[in-house]
Coordinates of C-alpha atoms and ligand atoms in Angstrom, one line a residue:
M283 CA 10.8 -5.2 16.7
G284 CA 11.5 -8.7 15.4
M285 CA 11.0 -10.2 12.0
G286 CA 7.3 -10.1 11.1
D287 CA 6.1 -9.0 14.5
F288 CA 2.5 -10.0 15.5
M289 CA 0.0 -7.3 15.2
L290 CA -3.7 -7.9 15.6
F291 CA -5.8 -5.0 14.4
P292 CA -7.2 -3.3 17.5
Q293 CA -10.8 -4.2 18.3
M294 CA -13.3 -3.4 21.0
N295 CA -15.0 -6.5 22.3
S296 CA -16.2 -8.1 25.6
S297 CA -12.5 -8.4 26.8
R298 CA -10.9 -5.4 25.2
L299 CA -11.4 -1.7 25.4
L300 CA -10.3 0.6 22.6
L301 CA -9.7 4.3 22.7
K302 CA -8.8 6.5 19.8
L303 CA -6.5 9.4 20.4
D304 CA -7.2 11.0 17.0
G305 CA -8.2 14.6 16.8
I306 CA -6.5 18.0 16.9
W307 CA -3.0 17.8 18.3
N308 CA -0.3 20.4 19.1
F309 CA 2.4 20.6 16.4
A310 CA 5.7 22.2 15.8
L311 CA 8.1 22.2 12.9
G312 CA 11.6 21.2 13.8
S313 CA 14.9 20.9 11.9
V314 CA 17.2 18.1 10.8
D315 CA 18.5 17.9 14.4
F316 CA 16.4 16.0 16.8
D317 CA 15.3 18.0 19.8
E318 CA 14.4 15.8 22.8
N319 CA 13.0 18.8 24.7
C320 CA 10.2 18.9 22.2
C321 CA 9.2 15.4 23.4
S322 CA 9.7 15.8 27.1
E323 CA 8.1 19.2 27.7
P324 CA 4.9 20.7 26.4
L325 CA 5.7 22.6 23.2
N326 CA 5.7 26.3 24.0
Q327 CA 5.3 27.5 20.4
C328 CA 2.9 25.4 18.6
E329 CA 0.2 25.1 15.9
K330 CA -2.9 23.0 15.7
M331 CA -2.7 19.9 13.4
Y332 CA -5.3 17.2 12.7
V333 CA -4.4 13.5 13.3
P334 CA -4.5 11.3 11.3
A335 CA -3.4 13.2 8.2
S336 CA -0.3 14.5 6.5
Y337 CA 0.8 17.8 7.9
N338 CA 1.9 19.1 4.5
D339 CA -1.4 20.4 3.1
Q340 CA -3.2 21.4 6.4
K341 CA -1.7 24.9 6.4
A342 CA -1.5 27.6 3.7
D343 CA 2.2 27.8 4.2
A344 CA 5.1 26.3 2.2
R345 CA 7.1 25.7 5.4
F346 CA 4.7 22.9 6.1
R347 CA 4.4 21.6 2.6
D348 CA 8.1 21.5 1.9
H349 CA 9.4 20.7 5.3
F350 CA 12.6 18.6 5.6
G351 CA 13.5 16.9 8.9
W352 CA 11.7 16.5 12.2
V353 CA 8.3 17.7 13.4
Y354 CA 6.8 17.3 16.8
Y355 CA 3.2 16.3 17.7
Q356 CA 1.7 16.3 21.2
T357 CA -1.5 15.5 22.8
Q358 CA -2.7 15.1 26.4
F359 CA -5.0 12.5 27.8
S360 CA -6.1 11.0 31.1
L361 CA -7.4 7.5 31.7
P362 CA -9.8 6.3 34.3
A363 CA -8.4 3.5 36.6
L364 CA -10.8 0.9 35.4
F365 CA -8.7 -2.3 35.2
D366 CA -5.3 -3.8 36.0
G367 CA -4.7 -5.5 32.6
R368 CA -2.4 -4.5 29.8
L369 CA -2.5 -1.1 28.1
V370 CA -1.1 -1.0 24.6
L371 CA -0.3 2.1 22.6
R372 CA -0.6 1.5 18.9
F373 CA 0.3 3.7 15.9
C374 CA -1.1 2.4 12.6
A375 CA 1.3 4.4 10.4
V376 CA 3.7 7.3 11.0
T377 CA 5.6 8.4 7.9
H378 CA 8.5 7.8 7.8
H379 CA 10.6 7.6 11.0
C380 CA 9.4 8.4 14.5
R381 CA 10.2 8.5 18.2
V382 CA 7.4 8.2 20.8
Y383 CA 7.6 9.6 24.3
L384 CA 5.1 9.3 27.1
N385 CA 5.5 11.7 30.1
G386 CA 9.1 12.3 29.0
V387 CA 10.0 8.6 28.8
K388 CA 10.9 7.3 25.4
L389 CA 8.7 4.3 24.5
M390 CA 9.4 3.5 20.9
E391 CA 11.3 4.3 17.8
H392 CA 10.1 3.1 14.4
S393 CA 11.2 3.3 10.8
G394 CA 9.0 2.8 7.8
G395 CA 5.9 4.9 7.2
F396 CA 3.2 2.4 6.3
L397 CA 3.0 -0.3 8.9
P398 CA 1.9 -0.3 12.5
F399 CA 3.9 -0.5 15.7
E400 CA 2.9 -0.7 19.3
C401 CA 4.1 -1.2 22.9
E402 CA 2.7 -1.9 26.3
I403 CA 2.5 1.1 28.6
A404 CA 3.5 0.5 32.2
H405 CA 0.7 1.6 34.6
D406 CA 3.1 3.4 36.9
L407 CA 4.1 5.7 33.9
L408 CA 0.6 7.1 33.8
R409 CA -0.7 10.1 35.7
D410 CA -3.5 12.6 35.4
G411 CA -2.9 14.5 32.2
N412 CA -0.4 12.3 30.3
L413 CA 1.8 14.0 27.7
L414 CA 2.2 11.9 24.5
S415 CA 4.8 13.3 22.2
V416 CA 5.6 11.9 18.7
A417 CA 8.6 13.2 16.8
V418 CA 8.4 12.5 13.1
D419 CA 11.2 12.7 10.5
N420 CA 10.3 12.8 6.8
R421 CA 13.8 12.4 5.4
I422 CA 14.3 9.8 2.7
D423 CA 17.5 8.6 1.2
T424 CA 19.2 5.5 -0.3
T425 CA 18.7 3.6 3.0
T426 CA 15.0 4.1 3.3
L427 CA 11.9 2.6 1.6
P428 CA 10.7 4.4 -0.4
V429 CA 14.0 5.6 -1.7
G430 CA 15.2 9.2 -1.8
N431 CA 17.9 10.4 -4.1
E432 CA 21.1 12.1 -2.8
Y433 CA 21.4 15.8 -3.2
Q434 CA 20.9 16.6 -6.8
Q435 CA 24.1 18.2 -7.9
A436 CA 24.4 17.0 -11.4
M437 CA 24.3 20.5 -12.9
F438 CA 26.4 22.0 -10.1
G439 CA 30.0 22.3 -11.2
S440 CA 28.9 22.4 -14.8
G441 CA 30.3 25.9 -15.0
L442 CA 26.9 27.4 -16.1
P443 CA 26.4 30.8 -14.5
A444 CA 23.0 29.9 -13.1
F445 CA 24.4 27.0 -11.1
E446 CA 27.6 28.8 -10.1
S447 CA 25.6 31.6 -8.6
V448 CA 23.2 29.3 -6.7
R449 CA 26.1 27.4 -5.4
K450 CA 27.4 30.4 -3.6
T451 CA 24.2 30.7 -1.6
E452 CA 23.1 27.6 0.3
I453 CA 20.3 25.7 -1.5
K454 CA 17.5 24.8 0.9
P455 CA 17.7 21.3 2.2
Q456 CA 14.9 19.1 0.8
N457 CA 13.9 15.6 -0.1
Y458 CA 14.5 14.3 -3.6
P459 CA 12.0 11.4 -3.9
N460 CA 13.1 8.7 -6.3
F461 CA 9.4 8.0 -6.9
D462 CA 6.4 9.8 -8.4
F463 CA 4.2 10.7 -5.5
F464 CA 4.3 13.5 -3.1
N465 CA 6.4 12.7 0.0
Y466 CA 3.5 13.3 2.4
S467 CA 4.5 12.9 6.0
G468 CA 3.0 12.8 9.5
I469 CA 0.8 10.6 11.6
H470 CA -1.1 9.1 8.7
R471 CA -3.3 6.6 10.5
S472 CA -5.0 6.3 13.8
V473 CA -3.4 6.3 17.2
W474 CA -5.0 3.9 19.7
I475 CA -4.8 2.8 23.2
Y476 CA -6.3 -0.6 23.8
T477 CA -6.5 -3.0 26.7
T478 CA -6.1 -6.7 27.0
P479 CA -6.2 -9.0 30.0
K480 CA -2.8 -10.0 31.5
A481 CA -2.9 -13.3 29.6
Y482 CA -3.7 -12.4 26.1
I483 CA -4.0 -13.4 22.5
D484 CA -1.0 -12.0 20.6
D485 CA -1.7 -13.2 17.1
I486 CA -4.1 -15.3 15.1
T487 CA -3.4 -17.1 11.8
V488 CA -6.3 -18.6 9.8
T489 CA -5.7 -21.0 6.9
T490 CA -8.4 -22.8 5.0
E491 CA -8.4 -25.7 2.6
I492 CA -11.4 -26.4 0.3
E493 CA -12.3 -30.1 0.4
G494 CA -15.2 -30.7 -2.0
A495 CA -18.1 -28.8 -0.6
D496 CA -16.5 -28.4 2.8
A497 CA -13.7 -26.3 4.1
R498 CA -11.0 -27.4 6.6
V499 CA -10.1 -24.4 8.8
T500 CA -7.0 -24.2 10.9
V501 CA -6.9 -21.3 13.4
S502 CA -3.6 -21.0 15.2
A503 CA -2.8 -18.4 17.8
A504 CA 0.2 -16.9 19.6
L505 CA -0.8 -16.9 23.2
S506 CA 1.1 -14.9 25.9
A507 CA 1.3 -17.8 28.4
G508 CA 1.2 -20.7 26.0
G509 CA -1.4 -23.4 26.0
S510 CA -4.3 -23.4 23.6
A511 CA -7.4 -21.3 23.0
A512 CA -11.0 -22.2 22.3
V513 CA -12.2 -21.5 18.8
T514 CA -15.8 -21.0 17.5
I515 CA -16.5 -20.5 13.9
L516 CA -19.4 -18.1 13.1
D517 CA -21.0 -17.7 9.7
A518 CA -21.9 -14.3 8.3
N519 CA -25.1 -14.2 10.3
D520 CA -23.0 -14.8 13.5
C521 CA -24.4 -18.3 13.9
E522 CA -22.1 -20.9 15.4
I523 CA -21.2 -23.6 12.9
A524 CA -18.1 -25.2 14.3
R525 CA -16.4 -25.4 17.6
G526 CA -13.0 -26.6 18.8
S527 CA -9.6 -25.2 19.7
T528 CA -6.5 -23.7 18.2
D529 CA -4.3 -26.0 16.1
T530 CA -7.0 -28.7 15.6
P531 CA -8.6 -28.2 12.2
L532 CA -12.3 -27.5 12.1
I533 CA -14.7 -28.4 9.3
I534 CA -17.2 -26.0 7.8
K535 CA -19.8 -28.0 6.1
N536 CA -21.0 -26.7 2.7
A537 CA -18.7 -23.7 2.9
T538 CA -19.6 -20.5 1.2
L539 CA -16.6 -19.3 -0.7
W540 CA -15.2 -15.8 -0.7
Q541 CA -15.4 -14.7 -4.3
P542 CA -14.5 -11.5 -6.2
G543 CA -17.7 -9.5 -6.3
A544 CA -19.4 -11.9 -3.9
A545 CA -17.6 -11.7 -0.6
Y546 CA -18.5 -14.0 2.2
L547 CA -16.8 -13.7 5.6
Y548 CA -16.7 -16.1 8.5
T549 CA -15.5 -15.2 12.0
A550 CA -13.1 -17.2 14.2
K551 CA -13.9 -16.3 17.8
V552 CA -10.8 -17.1 19.8
V553 CA -11.2 -17.3 23.6
Y554 CA -8.1 -17.5 25.8
Q555 CA -8.6 -17.3 29.5
S556 CA -10.3 -13.9 29.9
D557 CA -9.2 -12.6 26.5
C558 CA -11.1 -12.9 23.3
Y559 CA -10.6 -11.8 19.7
L560 CA -12.9 -12.1 16.7
Q561 CA -10.9 -12.7 13.5
K562 CA -12.7 -12.5 10.2
F563 CA -11.6 -14.7 7.4
G564 CA -12.7 -16.0 4.0
V565 CA -12.6 -19.4 2.4
R566 CA -11.0 -19.1 -1.0
S567 CA -8.0 -20.5 -2.8
V568 CA -5.4 -18.7 -4.9
A569 CA -2.9 -20.4 -7.3
V570 CA -0.9 -19.9 -10.5
S571 CA -1.3 -22.7 -12.9
G572 CA 0.4 -22.6 -16.3
D573 CA -0.3 -19.1 -17.7
K574 CA -3.5 -18.6 -15.6
F575 CA -4.2 -17.0 -12.2
L576 CA -6.7 -19.1 -10.4
I577 CA -9.1 -17.9 -7.7
N578 CA -11.1 -20.8 -6.3
G579 CA -9.8 -22.9 -9.1
R580 CA -11.0 -20.7 -11.9
P581 CA -9.0 -18.4 -14.2
F582 CA -9.4 -14.8 -12.9
Y583 CA -9.0 -11.7 -15.0
F584 CA -7.8 -8.6 -13.1
K585 CA -9.7 -5.4 -14.1
G586 CA -8.8 -2.3 -12.1
F587 CA -6.2 0.1 -11.1
G588 CA -3.0 1.1 -9.5
K589 CA -4.0 3.6 -6.8
H590 CA -2.6 5.9 -4.2
E591 CA -3.7 6.9 -0.7
D592 CA -4.0 10.6 -1.7
S593 CA -6.7 13.2 -1.1
E594 CA -7.2 16.9 -0.6
T595 CA -6.1 18.3 2.7
L596 CA -5.5 14.9 4.3
G597 CA -2.7 14.1 1.9
R598 CA -1.8 10.5 2.6
G599 CA -3.9 10.4 5.8
I600 CA -6.5 7.7 6.1
N601 CA -9.7 8.8 4.4
E602 CA -12.4 6.1 5.0
A603 CA -15.2 8.0 3.3
Q604 CA -13.1 8.2 0.2
N605 CA -12.2 4.5 0.5
I606 CA -15.9 3.7 0.5
R607 CA -16.4 5.9 -2.5
D608 CA -13.4 4.5 -4.4
L609 CA -14.6 0.9 -4.1
S610 CA -18.1 2.1 -5.1
L611 CA -16.7 3.8 -8.2
M612 CA -14.7 0.6 -9.0
K613 CA -17.9 -1.4 -8.9
W614 CA -19.7 1.2 -11.0
M615 CA -17.0 0.6 -13.6
G616 CA -17.0 -3.2 -13.4
A617 CA -13.5 -3.2 -11.9
N618 CA -12.7 -6.1 -9.6
S619 CA -9.2 -5.3 -8.2
F620 CA -6.4 -2.9 -7.4
R621 CA -2.8 -2.8 -6.3
T622 CA -1.7 -1.0 -3.2
S623 CA 0.9 0.9 -5.2
H624 CA 3.4 1.8 -3.8
Y625 CA 3.2 0.9 -0.1
P626 CA 1.0 -1.1 2.2
Y627 CA -2.5 0.6 2.6
S628 CA -4.4 1.0 5.8
E629 CA -5.8 -2.1 7.5
E630 CA -9.2 -0.4 7.3
M631 CA -9.1 -0.4 3.5
L632 CA -8.1 -4.1 3.3
A633 CA -10.9 -5.0 5.7
L634 CA -13.3 -3.1 3.5
C635 CA -12.0 -5.0 0.4
D636 CA -12.6 -8.2 2.3
E637 CA -16.2 -7.1 2.9
E638 CA -16.8 -5.8 -0.6
G639 CA -15.2 -8.6 -2.6
I640 CA -12.5 -6.4 -4.2
V641 CA -9.3 -8.3 -5.0
V642 CA -6.0 -6.7 -3.9
I643 CA -2.4 -7.0 -4.9
A644 CA -0.5 -5.9 -1.8
E645 CA 2.8 -4.0 -2.4
T646 CA 5.7 -3.1 -0.1
P647 CA 7.0 0.5 0.0
A648 CA 10.1 -0.7 -2.0
V649 CA 9.8 1.9 -4.8
G650 CA 12.7 3.7 -6.4
L651 CA 15.3 1.0 -5.9
N652 CA 18.3 1.6 -8.1
R653 CA 21.5 -0.3 -8.5
N654 CA 23.2 1.8 -5.8
S655 CA 20.6 1.0 -3.2
Y656 CA 20.5 -2.8 -3.4
T657 CA 23.3 -3.5 -0.9
K658 CA 22.2 -0.7 1.5
I659 CA 18.5 -1.6 1.6
A660 CA 18.4 -5.4 1.7
A661 CA 17.8 -5.8 5.5
T662 CA 15.1 -3.1 5.5
H663 CA 13.4 -4.7 2.5
R664 CA 13.4 -8.1 4.2
Q665 CA 11.9 -6.7 7.3
V666 CA 9.1 -4.8 5.5
I667 CA 8.2 -7.9 3.6
C668 CA 7.9 -9.9 6.8
D669 CA 6.0 -7.2 8.6
M670 CA 3.6 -6.6 5.8
I671 CA 2.7 -10.2 5.5
A672 CA 2.5 -10.6 9.3
R673 CA 0.0 -7.7 9.4
D674 CA -2.1 -8.7 6.3
K675 CA -1.9 -12.5 6.1
N676 CA -5.5 -13.1 7.0
H677 CA -7.2 -10.9 4.4
P678 CA -9.0 -12.9 1.8
S679 CA -9.0 -9.9 -0.5
I680 CA -5.2 -10.1 -0.9
V681 CA -4.3 -12.6 -3.6
M682 CA -0.7 -11.7 -4.4
W683 CA 2.3 -9.9 -2.8
S684 CA 4.3 -7.4 -4.8
L685 CA 7.9 -7.2 -3.5
A686 CA 8.7 -3.9 -5.2
N687 CA 7.7 -1.4 -7.9
E688 CA 10.1 -0.7 -10.8
P689 CA 13.4 -1.6 -9.2
D690 CA 16.4 -1.4 -11.6
T691 CA 16.1 -4.9 -12.9
E692 CA 18.5 -4.4 -15.8
D693 CA 21.3 -4.5 -13.3
E694 CA 22.9 -7.9 -13.2
N695 CA 22.6 -8.1 -9.4
A696 CA 18.8 -7.7 -9.5
Y697 CA 18.0 -11.3 -9.9
D698 CA 20.4 -12.3 -7.1
Y699 CA 18.8 -9.6 -4.9
F700 CA 15.2 -10.6 -5.6
A701 CA 15.3 -14.4 -5.7
P702 CA 15.8 -14.6 -1.9
L703 CA 13.1 -12.0 -1.3
Y704 CA 10.7 -14.1 -3.4
T705 CA 11.5 -17.2 -1.3
L706 CA 11.2 -15.1 1.9
A707 CA 7.7 -13.9 1.0
H708 CA 6.5 -17.4 0.2
D709 CA 8.0 -18.6 3.5
C710 CA 6.4 -15.8 5.5
D711 CA 2.9 -16.4 4.1
P712 CA 0.8 -19.1 5.8
Q713 CA -1.5 -19.0 2.8
D714 CA 1.5 -19.2 0.4
R715 CA 0.0 -16.7 -2.1
P716 CA 1.7 -15.9 -5.4
V717 CA 4.6 -13.4 -5.3
T718 CA 5.6 -10.8 -7.9
T719 CA 7.9 -7.9 -8.5
V720 CA 6.4 -5.1 -10.7
V721 CA 9.0 -4.1 -13.3
C722 CA 9.4 -1.4 -16.0
N723 CA 12.6 -2.4 -17.7
N724 CA 12.8 -0.7 -21.1
N725 CA 15.4 -3.2 -22.1
Y726 CA 13.1 -6.0 -21.1
I727 CA 15.2 -8.7 -22.8
K728 CA 17.8 -8.1 -20.1
D729 CA 15.3 -8.6 -17.3
R730 CA 15.8 -11.8 -15.3
T731 CA 13.7 -10.8 -12.3
A732 CA 10.2 -10.3 -13.8
T733 CA 10.2 -13.8 -15.4
A734 CA 11.4 -15.4 -12.1
M735 CA 8.2 -14.4 -10.3
D736 CA 4.9 -16.3 -10.2
V737 CA 3.3 -13.6 -12.3
I738 CA 5.1 -11.3 -14.7
C739 CA 4.0 -7.8 -13.8
I740 CA 4.8 -5.0 -16.2
N741 CA 4.4 -1.3 -16.2
R742 CA 4.5 0.1 -19.7
Y743 CA 3.9 3.5 -21.3
Y744 CA 4.3 3.2 -25.0
G745 CA 2.2 6.0 -26.5
W746 CA 3.2 8.2 -23.6
Y747 CA 6.9 8.3 -22.4
I748 CA 7.9 6.3 -25.4
F749 CA 6.3 7.1 -28.7
G750 CA 4.3 9.8 -27.1
G751 CA 1.4 10.8 -29.3
D752 CA 2.1 8.0 -31.8
L753 CA -0.4 5.2 -31.1
D754 CA 0.6 3.2 -34.2
A755 CA 4.2 2.9 -33.0
A756 CA 3.0 2.2 -29.5
Q757 CA 0.8 -0.6 -30.7
Q758 CA 3.7 -2.2 -32.6
A759 CA 6.0 -1.9 -29.6
M760 CA 3.5 -3.4 -27.3
T761 CA 2.8 -6.2 -29.6
A762 CA 6.5 -7.0 -29.9
E763 CA 6.9 -7.0 -26.1
M764 CA 3.9 -9.4 -25.7
E765 CA 5.4 -11.7 -28.4
Y766 CA 8.6 -11.7 -26.4
F767 CA 7.0 -12.5 -23.1
R768 CA 4.7 -15.3 -24.4
Q769 CA 7.6 -17.7 -24.6
F770 CA 7.8 -17.9 -20.8
K771 CA 4.4 -19.5 -20.6
K772 CA 3.6 -17.6 -17.4
P773 CA 0.7 -15.3 -16.6
L774 CA 1.5 -11.7 -17.4
M775 CA -0.3 -8.7 -16.0
M776 CA -0.2 -5.1 -17.0
T777 CA 0.1 -3.5 -13.6
E778 CA 0.4 0.0 -15.1
Y779 CA -0.3 1.7 -18.4
G780 CA -1.6 5.1 -18.9
A781 CA -1.6 8.6 -20.3
D782 CA -2.0 12.0 -18.5
A783 CA -5.3 13.7 -19.3
I784 CA -6.2 17.2 -18.0
S785 CA -9.9 17.0 -17.0
G786 CA -11.9 19.2 -19.3
L787 CA -9.2 19.3 -22.0
H788 CA -10.8 18.0 -25.3
Q789 CA -9.2 17.6 -28.7
N790 CA -10.4 16.2 -32.0
P791 CA -8.3 14.5 -33.3
P792 CA -6.9 13.4 -30.0
T793 CA -3.6 14.8 -28.8
M794 CA -1.6 14.2 -25.7
F795 CA -3.1 15.4 -22.4
S796 CA -6.6 15.5 -23.8
E797 CA -9.3 13.2 -22.4
E798 CA -9.8 11.9 -25.9
Y799 CA -6.1 10.9 -26.2
Q800 CA -6.3 9.0 -22.9
E801 CA -9.3 7.1 -24.1
A802 CA -7.7 6.4 -27.5
Y803 CA -4.5 5.2 -25.8
Y804 CA -6.4 2.7 -23.7
R805 CA -8.4 1.4 -26.7
C806 CA -5.2 0.9 -28.6
M807 CA -3.4 -0.9 -25.8
N808 CA -6.3 -3.0 -24.8
S809 CA -6.6 -4.2 -28.4
V810 CA -3.1 -5.7 -28.0
L811 CA -3.8 -7.2 -24.5
D812 CA -6.9 -8.9 -25.8
K813 CA -4.9 -10.9 -28.3
Y814 CA -2.9 -12.7 -25.7
D815 CA -4.3 -15.4 -23.5
F816 CA -1.4 -15.3 -21.0
V817 CA -2.4 -11.7 -20.2
I818 CA -4.4 -12.1 -17.0
G819 CA -5.2 -8.6 -16.2
E820 CA -5.1 -4.9 -16.8
H821 CA -4.6 -2.2 -14.1
A822 CA -4.9 1.3 -15.5
W823 CA -2.5 3.8 -14.0
N824 CA -4.0 5.6 -12.0
F825 CA -7.4 5.3 -10.5
A826 CA -7.3 9.1 -9.7
D827 CA -5.1 12.1 -10.3
F828 CA -2.6 12.5 -7.4
Q829 CA 0.0 14.8 -6.0
T830 CA 3.6 14.5 -6.8
V831 CA 6.7 16.6 -6.5
Q832 CA 6.6 19.7 -8.6
G833 CA 8.3 19.5 -12.0
T834 CA 8.1 20.2 -15.7
M835 CA 6.4 16.8 -16.2
R836 CA 3.7 17.3 -13.7
A837 CA 0.9 19.9 -13.8
D838 CA -0.5 20.0 -10.3
G839 CA 0.5 16.4 -9.9
N840 CA 0.1 13.3 -12.0
K841 CA -2.9 13.5 -14.3
K842 CA -3.1 9.9 -15.3
G843 CA -6.2 9.4 -13.2
I844 CA -9.3 7.8 -14.8
F845 CA -10.9 10.1 -12.2
T846 CA -9.8 13.5 -11.1
R847 CA -8.4 13.9 -7.6
D848 CA -11.9 14.7 -6.4
R849 CA -13.3 11.6 -8.1
R850 CA -15.0 13.0 -11.2
P851 CA -14.9 10.7 -14.1
K852 CA -12.9 11.5 -17.3
L853 CA -13.9 10.1 -20.7
A854 CA -11.8 7.0 -20.1
A855 CA -13.9 6.1 -17.1
H856 CA -16.9 5.6 -19.3
Y857 CA -14.9 3.7 -21.9
F858 CA -13.6 1.3 -19.2
R859 CA -17.0 1.0 -17.7
T860 CA -18.4 -0.3 -21.0
R861 CA -15.4 -2.5 -21.6
W862 CA -15.2 -4.0 -18.1
S863 CA -18.9 -4.5 -17.8
A864 CA -18.6 -6.9 -20.7
I865 CA -15.5 -8.8 -19.3
P866 CA -16.4 -11.4 -16.8
D867 CA -14.3 -11.9 -13.6
F868 CA -13.6 -15.5 -14.6
D869 CA -12.7 -17.4 -17.8
Y870 CA -12.1 -14.3 -19.9
K871 CA -9.0 -15.8 -21.4
K872 CA -8.8 -19.4 -22.7
Ligands
GCB1833 C1 5.5 4.5 -13.3 C2 5.5 4.4 -11.8 C3 4.4 5.3 -11.2 C4 4.3 6.6 -11.9 C5 4.0 6.3 -13.3 C6 3.9 7.6 -14.2 O1 6.0 3.6 -13.9 O2 5.4 3.1 -11.3 O3 4.7 5.5 -9.8 O4 3.4 7.5 -11.3 O5 4.9 5.5 -13.9 O6 2.8 8.2 -14.3 O7 4.9 8.1 -14.6

């Protein structure tokens, strides 16, 4: 795959057929050694596994939950001989590394668990009863995004009897995520076969410029045999309002803007020979000006959350019903935005945000970068930035790109590492949206990266990890930090702040882990944020409780959710609902 490969979201229309291969597949656990036989022959010993979903939580068996290395998925399908056009096999996300075989022939290999990949299937490869095999490797290390730690041997060799005794037996091989979410793996999003005519539309890019009451729309397309394509612009009622061709700007008279909370989508219908594709888009502008973040020229205030793709049984698998519910809960709370922490989310979710008027900060899977990973990871990081923007560039809901979450920015090489990535993201984006890197540098005075971005994005846990239980100290520390950052005269956003709360645990006076403490924590922090006009938003960490690796810091996962994992509100949900209902989307800060 090249840099920022084209990747239209599959769609069924008058020129294209779309078949989902989702359902119950055959499945077998493998080892760290790849076994090609498990891809060329039907698996002889296998289990049933649902696709799309993580495999980890589908079985009541730790071998699945804690697996390390390869697993094998297989399904069989037959196709009617209906056409002689192109057949494309598309995976929307397989986490983290995979090899795809069809009838024993290797078709694709892909690294990176959160973005799509596809290839054309030759007609002569097909037969009656095709065997599709997908081998998936879940290993993470210092060369992958997200980053895995090397074998944790710190205590080994310490001479302590416990570690000496364990050393003699082999400790079971496992992943050591350098990030705080469960390393769910498997075929996480849909598997599709779609057709196109032989001459086809490979990619569409829509850019818009607001000119007074009108909008100038440029629709450009990558076309398999060159030339240009016909373009029709349809309004939200599917009425034609402009007509022309690719690369010549079209005018929408009296354009309706895409606004947070009041989405409006147009469609560009692109017709190229016998192919056609309907690309939705919105007319809206995004810019940073002084210490404000402007949407459609007005200072926007981000109210919302960091999230995860995480649910019962499905793990990190796409859960569209839950996506609907999550956006509904956000609206119930008066929230207007979220960040796709800590990886690109499904295209279905982004399309839903386009429709629902929810604002999105889109993040790469670059989480857990430490000073040792910079040199090893640079090429992969560049690729994932290009690929994410290529996939997501047309979504009006996305207003900013996040290059990474909490890299080690105290390291002196961090600025030199991130400055070119910042430029790259701007260069990749036809809409040239703002770019940020989300940091959590306790020694923030040493940070040169956060302040070099368009928006300073900070994760901060005073009152939890630092000054846990002491909200007075937390308030002072937070105030000092805001006083420090105000000198940069740039917009600053709290991309994370939070406190764990065990649902149902109540305490008066509030103590850590109680619902009351979580609420008191947010009241205290928000009282500081409200004092600073350059603070352009607050994203609570996290929307909902989520699964993590086991550990002394985590009781059945991370409990910083404002909702439980099954989306029941904690006290803080009601507090934020009251607060956010009173904070307008625009002009909150002077
Ligand atoms: C952070 C991370 C997030 C963690 C969170 C926490 O700073 O960005 O991934 O889950 O803290 O709760 O510790």
